[in-house]
GROMACS .gro file of C-alpha atoms in nm:
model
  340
    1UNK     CA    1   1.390  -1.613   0.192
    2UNK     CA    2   1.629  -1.362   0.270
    3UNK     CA    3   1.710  -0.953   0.260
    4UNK     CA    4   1.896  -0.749   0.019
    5UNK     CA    5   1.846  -0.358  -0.168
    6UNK     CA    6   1.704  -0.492  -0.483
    7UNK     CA    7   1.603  -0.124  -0.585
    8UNK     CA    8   1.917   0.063  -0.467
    9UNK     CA    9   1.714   0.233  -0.205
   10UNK     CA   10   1.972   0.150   0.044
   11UNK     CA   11   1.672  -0.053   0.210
   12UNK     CA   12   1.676  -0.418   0.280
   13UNK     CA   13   1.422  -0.563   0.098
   14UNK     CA   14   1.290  -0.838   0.187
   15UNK     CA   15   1.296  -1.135  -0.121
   16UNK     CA   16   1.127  -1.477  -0.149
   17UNK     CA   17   1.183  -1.729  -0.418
   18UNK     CA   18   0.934  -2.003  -0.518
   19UNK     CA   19   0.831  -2.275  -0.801
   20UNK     CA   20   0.675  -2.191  -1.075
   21UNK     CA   21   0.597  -2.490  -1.318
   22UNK     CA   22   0.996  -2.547  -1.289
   23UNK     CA   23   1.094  -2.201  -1.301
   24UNK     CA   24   1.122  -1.950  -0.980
   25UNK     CA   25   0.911  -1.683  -0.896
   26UNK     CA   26   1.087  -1.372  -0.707
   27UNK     CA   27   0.867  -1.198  -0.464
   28UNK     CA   28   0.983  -0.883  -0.332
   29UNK     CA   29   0.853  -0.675  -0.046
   30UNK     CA   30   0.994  -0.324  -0.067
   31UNK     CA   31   1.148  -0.201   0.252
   32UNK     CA   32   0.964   0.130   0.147
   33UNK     CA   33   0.623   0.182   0.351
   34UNK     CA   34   0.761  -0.066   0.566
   35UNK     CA   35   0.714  -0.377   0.310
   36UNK     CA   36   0.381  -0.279   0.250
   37UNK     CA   37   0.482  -0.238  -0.168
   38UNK     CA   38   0.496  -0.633  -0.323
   39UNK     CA   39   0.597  -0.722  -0.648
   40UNK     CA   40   0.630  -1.053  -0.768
   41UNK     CA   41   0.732  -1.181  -1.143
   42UNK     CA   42   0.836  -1.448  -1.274
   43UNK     CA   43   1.242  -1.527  -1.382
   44UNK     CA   44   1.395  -1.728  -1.585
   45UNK     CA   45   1.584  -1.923  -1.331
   46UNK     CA   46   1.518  -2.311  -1.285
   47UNK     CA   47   1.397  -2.400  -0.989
   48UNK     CA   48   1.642  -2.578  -0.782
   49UNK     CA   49   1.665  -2.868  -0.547
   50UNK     CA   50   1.561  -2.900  -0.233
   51UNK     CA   51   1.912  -2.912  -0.107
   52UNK     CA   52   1.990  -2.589  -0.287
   53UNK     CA   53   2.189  -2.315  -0.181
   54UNK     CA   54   2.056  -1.953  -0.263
   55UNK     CA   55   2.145  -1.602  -0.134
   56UNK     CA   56   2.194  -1.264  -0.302
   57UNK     CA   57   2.471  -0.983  -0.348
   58UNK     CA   58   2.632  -0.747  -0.632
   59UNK     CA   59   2.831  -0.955  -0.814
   60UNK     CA   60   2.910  -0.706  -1.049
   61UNK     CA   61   2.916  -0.377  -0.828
   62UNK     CA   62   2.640  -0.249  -1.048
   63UNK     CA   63   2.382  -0.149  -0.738
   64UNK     CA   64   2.151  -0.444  -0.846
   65UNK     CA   65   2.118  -0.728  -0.665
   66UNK     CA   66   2.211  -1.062  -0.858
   67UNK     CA   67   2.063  -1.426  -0.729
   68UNK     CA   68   2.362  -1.648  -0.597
   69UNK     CA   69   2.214  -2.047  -0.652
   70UNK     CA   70   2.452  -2.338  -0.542
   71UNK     CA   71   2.303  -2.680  -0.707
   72UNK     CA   72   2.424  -3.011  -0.864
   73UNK     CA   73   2.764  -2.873  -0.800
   74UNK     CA   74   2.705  -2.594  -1.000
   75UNK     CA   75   2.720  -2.224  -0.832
   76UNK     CA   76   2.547  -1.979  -1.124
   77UNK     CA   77   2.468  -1.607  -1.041
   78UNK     CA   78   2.158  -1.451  -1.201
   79UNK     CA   79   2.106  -1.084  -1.274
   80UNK     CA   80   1.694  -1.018  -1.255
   81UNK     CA   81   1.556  -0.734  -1.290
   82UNK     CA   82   1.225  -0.785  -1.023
   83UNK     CA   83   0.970  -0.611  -1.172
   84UNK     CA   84   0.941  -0.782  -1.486
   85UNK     CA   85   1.178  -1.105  -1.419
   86UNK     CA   86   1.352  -1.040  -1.694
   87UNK     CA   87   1.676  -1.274  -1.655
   88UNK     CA   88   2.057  -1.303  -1.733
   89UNK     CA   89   2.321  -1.542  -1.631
   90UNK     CA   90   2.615  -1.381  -1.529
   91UNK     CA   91   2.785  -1.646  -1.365
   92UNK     CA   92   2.790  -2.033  -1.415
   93UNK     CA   93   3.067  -2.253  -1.257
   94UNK     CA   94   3.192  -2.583  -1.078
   95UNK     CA   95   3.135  -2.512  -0.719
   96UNK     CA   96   3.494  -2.470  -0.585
   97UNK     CA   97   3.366  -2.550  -0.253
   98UNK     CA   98   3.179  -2.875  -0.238
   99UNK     CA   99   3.068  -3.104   0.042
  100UNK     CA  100   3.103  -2.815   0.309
  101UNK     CA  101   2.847  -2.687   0.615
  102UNK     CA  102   2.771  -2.366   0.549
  103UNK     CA  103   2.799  -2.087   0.239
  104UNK     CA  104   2.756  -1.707   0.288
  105UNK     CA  105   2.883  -1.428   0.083
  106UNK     CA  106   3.093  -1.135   0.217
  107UNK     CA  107   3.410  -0.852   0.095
  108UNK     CA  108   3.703  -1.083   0.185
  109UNK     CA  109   3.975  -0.857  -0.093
  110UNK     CA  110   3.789  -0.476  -0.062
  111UNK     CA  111   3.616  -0.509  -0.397
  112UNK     CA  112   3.312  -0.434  -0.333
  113UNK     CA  113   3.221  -0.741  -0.444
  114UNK     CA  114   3.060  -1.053  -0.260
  115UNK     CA  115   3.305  -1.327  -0.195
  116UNK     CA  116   3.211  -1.697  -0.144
  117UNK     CA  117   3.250  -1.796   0.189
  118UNK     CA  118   3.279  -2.160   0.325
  119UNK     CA  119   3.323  -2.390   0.633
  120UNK     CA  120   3.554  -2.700   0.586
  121UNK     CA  121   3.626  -2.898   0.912
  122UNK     CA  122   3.683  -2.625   1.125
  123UNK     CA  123   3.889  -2.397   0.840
  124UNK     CA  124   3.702  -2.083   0.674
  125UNK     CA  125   3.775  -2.144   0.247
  126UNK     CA  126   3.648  -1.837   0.007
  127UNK     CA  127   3.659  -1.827  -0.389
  128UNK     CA  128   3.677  -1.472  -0.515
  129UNK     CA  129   3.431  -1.276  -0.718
  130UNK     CA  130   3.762  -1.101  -0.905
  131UNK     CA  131   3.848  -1.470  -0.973
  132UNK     CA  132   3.482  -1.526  -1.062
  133UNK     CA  133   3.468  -1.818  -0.776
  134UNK     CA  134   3.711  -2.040  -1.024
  135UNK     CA  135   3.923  -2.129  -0.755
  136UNK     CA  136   3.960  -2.137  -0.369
  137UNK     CA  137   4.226  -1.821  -0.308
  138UNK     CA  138   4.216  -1.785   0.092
  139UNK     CA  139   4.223  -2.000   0.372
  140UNK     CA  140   4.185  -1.907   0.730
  141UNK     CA  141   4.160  -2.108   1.071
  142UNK     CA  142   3.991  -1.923   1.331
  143UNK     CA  143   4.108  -2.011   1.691
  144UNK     CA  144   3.837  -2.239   1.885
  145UNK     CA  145   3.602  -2.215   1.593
  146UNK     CA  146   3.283  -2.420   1.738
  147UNK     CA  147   3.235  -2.787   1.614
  148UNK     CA  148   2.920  -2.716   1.554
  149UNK     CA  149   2.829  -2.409   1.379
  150UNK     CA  150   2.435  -2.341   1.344
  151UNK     CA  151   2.437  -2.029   1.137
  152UNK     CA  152   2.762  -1.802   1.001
  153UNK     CA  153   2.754  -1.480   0.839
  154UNK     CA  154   3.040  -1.261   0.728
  155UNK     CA  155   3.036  -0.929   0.789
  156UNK     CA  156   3.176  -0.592   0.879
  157UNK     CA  157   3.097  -0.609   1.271
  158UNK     CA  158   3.388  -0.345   1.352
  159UNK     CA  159   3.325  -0.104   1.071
  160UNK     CA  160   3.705  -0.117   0.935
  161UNK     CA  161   3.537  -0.202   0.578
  162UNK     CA  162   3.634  -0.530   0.585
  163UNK     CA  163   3.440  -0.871   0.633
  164UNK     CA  164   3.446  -1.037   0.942
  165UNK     CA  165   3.362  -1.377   1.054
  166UNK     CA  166   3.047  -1.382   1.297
  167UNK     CA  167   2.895  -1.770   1.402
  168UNK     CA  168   2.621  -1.916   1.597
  169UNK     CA  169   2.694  -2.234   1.778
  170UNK     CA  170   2.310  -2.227   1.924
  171UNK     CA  171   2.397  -2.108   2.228
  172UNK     CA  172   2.659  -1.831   2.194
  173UNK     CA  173   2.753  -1.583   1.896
  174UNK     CA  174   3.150  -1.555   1.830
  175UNK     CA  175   3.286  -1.264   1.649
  176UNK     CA  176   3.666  -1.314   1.454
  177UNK     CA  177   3.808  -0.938   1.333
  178UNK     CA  178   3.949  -0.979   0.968
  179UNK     CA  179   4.258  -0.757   1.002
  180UNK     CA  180   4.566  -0.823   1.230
  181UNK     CA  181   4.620  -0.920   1.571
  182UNK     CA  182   4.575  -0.685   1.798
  183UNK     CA  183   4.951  -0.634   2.000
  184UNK     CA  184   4.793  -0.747   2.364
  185UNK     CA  185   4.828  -1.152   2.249
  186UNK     CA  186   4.439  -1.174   2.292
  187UNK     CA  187   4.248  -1.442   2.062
  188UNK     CA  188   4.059  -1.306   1.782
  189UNK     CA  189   3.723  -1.370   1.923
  190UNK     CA  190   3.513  -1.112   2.068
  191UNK     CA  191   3.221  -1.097   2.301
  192UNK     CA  192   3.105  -0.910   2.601
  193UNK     CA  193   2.976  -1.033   2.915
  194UNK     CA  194   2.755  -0.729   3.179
  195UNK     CA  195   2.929  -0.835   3.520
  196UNK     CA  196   2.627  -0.678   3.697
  197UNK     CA  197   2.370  -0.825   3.497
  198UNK     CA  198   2.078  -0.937   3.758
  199UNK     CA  199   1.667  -0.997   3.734
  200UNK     CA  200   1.447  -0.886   4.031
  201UNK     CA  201   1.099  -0.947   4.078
  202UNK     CA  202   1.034  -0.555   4.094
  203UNK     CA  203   1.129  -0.478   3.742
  204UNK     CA  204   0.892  -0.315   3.539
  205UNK     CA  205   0.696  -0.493   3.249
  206UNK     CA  206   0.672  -0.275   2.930
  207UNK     CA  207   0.279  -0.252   2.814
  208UNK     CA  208   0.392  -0.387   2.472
  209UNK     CA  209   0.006  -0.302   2.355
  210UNK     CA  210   0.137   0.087   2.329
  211UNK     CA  211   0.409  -0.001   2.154
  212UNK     CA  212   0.191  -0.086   1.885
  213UNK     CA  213   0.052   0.218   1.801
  214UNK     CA  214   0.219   0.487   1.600
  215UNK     CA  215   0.302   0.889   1.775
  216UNK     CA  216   0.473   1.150   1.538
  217UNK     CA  217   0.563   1.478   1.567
  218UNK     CA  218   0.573   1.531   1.193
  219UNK     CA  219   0.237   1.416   1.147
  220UNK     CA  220   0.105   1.579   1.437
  221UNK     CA  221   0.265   1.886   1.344
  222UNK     CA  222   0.100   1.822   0.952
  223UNK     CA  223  -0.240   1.792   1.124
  224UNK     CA  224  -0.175   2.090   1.308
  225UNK     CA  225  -0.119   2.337   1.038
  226UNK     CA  226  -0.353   2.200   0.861
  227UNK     CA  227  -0.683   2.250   1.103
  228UNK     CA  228  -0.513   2.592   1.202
  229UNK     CA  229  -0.581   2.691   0.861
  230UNK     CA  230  -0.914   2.600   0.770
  231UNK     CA  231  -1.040   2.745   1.135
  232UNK     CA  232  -1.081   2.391   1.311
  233UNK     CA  233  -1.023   2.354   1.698
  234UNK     CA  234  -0.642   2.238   1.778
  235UNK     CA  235  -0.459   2.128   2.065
  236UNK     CA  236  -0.121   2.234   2.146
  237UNK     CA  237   0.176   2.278   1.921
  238UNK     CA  238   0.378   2.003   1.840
  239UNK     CA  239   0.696   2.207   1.789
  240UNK     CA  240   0.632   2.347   2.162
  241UNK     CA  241   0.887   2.139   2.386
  242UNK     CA  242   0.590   2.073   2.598
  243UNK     CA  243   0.349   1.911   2.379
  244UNK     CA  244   0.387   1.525   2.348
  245UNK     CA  245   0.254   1.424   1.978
  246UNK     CA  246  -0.090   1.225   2.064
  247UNK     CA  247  -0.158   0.901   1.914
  248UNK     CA  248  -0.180   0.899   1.510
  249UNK     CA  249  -0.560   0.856   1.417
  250UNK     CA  250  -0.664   0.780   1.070
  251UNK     CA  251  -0.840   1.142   1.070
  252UNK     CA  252  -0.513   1.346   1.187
  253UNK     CA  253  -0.339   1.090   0.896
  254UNK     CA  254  -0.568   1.201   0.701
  255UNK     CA  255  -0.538   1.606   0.796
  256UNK     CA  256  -0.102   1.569   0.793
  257UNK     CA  257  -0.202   1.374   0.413
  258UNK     CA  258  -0.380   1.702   0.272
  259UNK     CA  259  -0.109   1.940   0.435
  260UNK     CA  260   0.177   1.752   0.278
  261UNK     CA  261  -0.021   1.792  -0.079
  262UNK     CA  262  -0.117   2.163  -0.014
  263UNK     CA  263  -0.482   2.018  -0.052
  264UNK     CA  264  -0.787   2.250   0.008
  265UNK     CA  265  -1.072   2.171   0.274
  266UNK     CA  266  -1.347   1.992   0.105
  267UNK     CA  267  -1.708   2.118   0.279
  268UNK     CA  268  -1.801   2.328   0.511
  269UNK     CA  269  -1.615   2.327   0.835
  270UNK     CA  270  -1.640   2.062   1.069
  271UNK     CA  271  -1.407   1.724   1.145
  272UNK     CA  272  -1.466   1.527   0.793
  273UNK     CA  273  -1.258   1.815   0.612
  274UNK     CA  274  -0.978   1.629   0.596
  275UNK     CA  275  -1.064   1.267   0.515
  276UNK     CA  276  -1.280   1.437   0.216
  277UNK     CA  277  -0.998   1.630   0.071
  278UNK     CA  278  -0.740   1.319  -0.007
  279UNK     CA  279  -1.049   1.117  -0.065
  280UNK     CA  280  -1.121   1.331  -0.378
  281UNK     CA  281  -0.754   1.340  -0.466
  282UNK     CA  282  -0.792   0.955  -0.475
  283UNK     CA  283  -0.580   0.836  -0.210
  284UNK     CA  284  -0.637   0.582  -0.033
  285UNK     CA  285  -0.744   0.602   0.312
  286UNK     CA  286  -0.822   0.423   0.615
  287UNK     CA  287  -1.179   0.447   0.672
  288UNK     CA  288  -1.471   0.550   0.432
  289UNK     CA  289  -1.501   0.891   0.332
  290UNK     CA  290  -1.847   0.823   0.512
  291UNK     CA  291  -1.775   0.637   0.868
  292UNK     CA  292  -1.740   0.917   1.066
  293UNK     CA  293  -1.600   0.710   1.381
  294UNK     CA  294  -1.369   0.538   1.196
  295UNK     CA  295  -1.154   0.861   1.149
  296UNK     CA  296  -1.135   0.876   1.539
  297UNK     CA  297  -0.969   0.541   1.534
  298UNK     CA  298  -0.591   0.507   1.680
  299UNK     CA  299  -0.375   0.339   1.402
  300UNK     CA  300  -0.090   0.119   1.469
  301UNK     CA  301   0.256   0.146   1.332
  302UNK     CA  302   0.256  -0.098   1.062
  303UNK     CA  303  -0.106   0.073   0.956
  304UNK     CA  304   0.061   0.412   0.943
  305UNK     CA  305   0.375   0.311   0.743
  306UNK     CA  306   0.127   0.147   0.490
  307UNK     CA  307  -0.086   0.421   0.357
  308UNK     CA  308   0.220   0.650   0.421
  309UNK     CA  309   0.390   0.424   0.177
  310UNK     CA  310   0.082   0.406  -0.095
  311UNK     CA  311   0.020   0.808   0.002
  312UNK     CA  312   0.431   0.882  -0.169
  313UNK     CA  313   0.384   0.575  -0.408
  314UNK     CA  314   0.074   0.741  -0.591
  315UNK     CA  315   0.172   1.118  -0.511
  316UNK     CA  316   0.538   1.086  -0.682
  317UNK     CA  317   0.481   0.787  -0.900
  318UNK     CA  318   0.720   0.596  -0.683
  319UNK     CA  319   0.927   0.309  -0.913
  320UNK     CA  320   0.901   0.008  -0.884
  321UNK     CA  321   0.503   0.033  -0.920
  322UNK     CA  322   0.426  -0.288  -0.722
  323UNK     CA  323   0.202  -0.522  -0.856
  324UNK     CA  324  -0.015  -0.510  -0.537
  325UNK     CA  325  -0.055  -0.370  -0.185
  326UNK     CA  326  -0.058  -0.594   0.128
  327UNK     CA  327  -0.232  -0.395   0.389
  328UNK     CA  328  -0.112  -0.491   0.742
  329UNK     CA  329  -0.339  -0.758   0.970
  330UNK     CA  330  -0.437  -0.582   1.351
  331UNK     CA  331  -0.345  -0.858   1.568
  332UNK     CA  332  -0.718  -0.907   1.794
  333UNK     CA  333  -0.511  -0.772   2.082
  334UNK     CA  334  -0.414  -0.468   1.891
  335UNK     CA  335  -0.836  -0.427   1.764
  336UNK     CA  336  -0.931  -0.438   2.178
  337UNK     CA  337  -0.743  -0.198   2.298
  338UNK     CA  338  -0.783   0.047   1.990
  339UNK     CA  339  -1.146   0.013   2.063
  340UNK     CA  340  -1.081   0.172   2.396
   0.00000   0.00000   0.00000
């Protein structure tokens, strides 16, 4: 499992891989509609070993995310396209790393391309995409690199554009800058310490209940317009500095829905306007057209981002077309207090 922009979105995706009769299925859950869009095909790609190593980057600089698999002593990069698992092998070599504790990809030579990254008794090895990960081209020792390294990662943490080391020893994160010494002498690590860090007993505890549910000004300001128009009562402007954007309920979803689309009330005028209106347009909504109190229902975030996503999906004919929808799951917390 891991993240990567499989559609050039800029998003991080989120990707899973799994057997299929000897042969891995991708899953992909697009960052649009906050992962609410899944597709999920079937590649060409033999299933590895247990042991296997797989991650993901650009080999080729294309803007499509290839499949990195390290197995047997093989390292092979796969170009597959996720909606129809259509396959190529771009990539199949002798690992030039073997026998080492970790493998992540990262820019190490400001190509633009993902570099093979390795830790070999305490000394940080990467093979080159340019060199198409023939050989082993840079060595580096950190200073005080942990023994024991949980989890490493390279990547840009001081935005220079260039790749830096970050580990995990399970207790503390350490941070080594790929560029020169800095002229005050100081090791390469970084990390920050708050000198006045303290708990007390009086500090407040956040109501993380509220911070499931979803307020926006743009949709408040959508349902807004929208019962302004068609003569239904409103509350105050959400553009007013003054007016904090209420709770997002699946009827002023609904109302910001039909404003966005320029749709028409649909019966005469009272509260199910709205919910009617996208309903004929064939949306899909939150509550039946029907359920009345339903529409008065607060949603919470991960509701709102999902029919926001399958509202653009259907209205523009959003690509990839996913092969289904996974609607979100209201923790029982979440249903008690949206009762109330």
């Amino acid at each position: 499992m891991g993240f990567g922009d499989w559609d050039g979105r800029g998003g991080k995706d989120l990707w899973l891989v799994n057997d299929d009769e000897g042969d891995l299925r991708l899953t992909v859950r697009w960052a649009f509609g906050d992962f609410a869009a899944e597709t999920t095909a079937r590649t060409s790609v033999p299933t590895p070993g247990a042991d296997a190593w797989i991650s993901s980057g650009d080999y080729d600089a294309d803007g499509a995310l290839d499949l990195y698999v390290i197995d047997a002593g093989n390292l092979t990069v796969w170009s597959i396209d996720p909606r129809s698992g259509d396959t190529s092998q771009v990539v199949s070599v002798p690992v030039p790393l073997p026998s080492v504790d970790h493998y992540f990809l990262g820019d190490a030579d400001l190509d633009q391309r993902p570099d093979l990254w390795a830790i070999v008794d305490g000394t940080i090895d990467i093979a080159t995409a340019a060199d198409r990960y023939v050989t082993v081209s840079m060595h580096h020792e950190p200073l005080s690199l942990p023994p024991r390294v949980v989890a490493a990662a390279a990547s840009d943490y001081d935005g220079d554009g260039r790749a830096d080391l970050v580990t995990f020893d399970g207790t503390a994160k350490q941070v080594w800058l790929a560029n020169t010494r800095l002229p005050d002498g100081l090791p390469l690590e970084v990390w920050f310490e708050d000198p006045e860090a303290e708990c007390t007993s009086e500090a407040p505890t956040p109501n993380f209940g509220d911070l499931q549910f979803s307020s926006s000004g743009w949709i408040a300001k959508g349902s807004y317009e929208w019962r302004a128009r068609n003569d239904l009562p409103v509350g105050c402007d959400p553009e007013d500095d003054t007016c904090i954007p209420p709770i997002v309920t699946a009827r002023s979803l609904a109302e910001f829905f039909a404003w966005i689309d320029g749709l028409d009330a649909v019966g005469t005028t009272n509260e199910m306007m709205g919910p009617r209106a996208i309903a004929r347009k064939g949306y899909v909504t939150p509550c039946s057209p029907q359920d009345s109190a339903c529409w008065d229902r607060k949603l919470l975030r991960t509701e709102v981002s999902y029919y926001y996503g399958r509202f653009l999906a259907d209205r523009r004919e959003a690509v990839p077309r996913p092969h289904r929808w996974v609607a979100p799951k209201a923790p029982i917390q979440s249903v008690s207090q949206a009762a109330h």
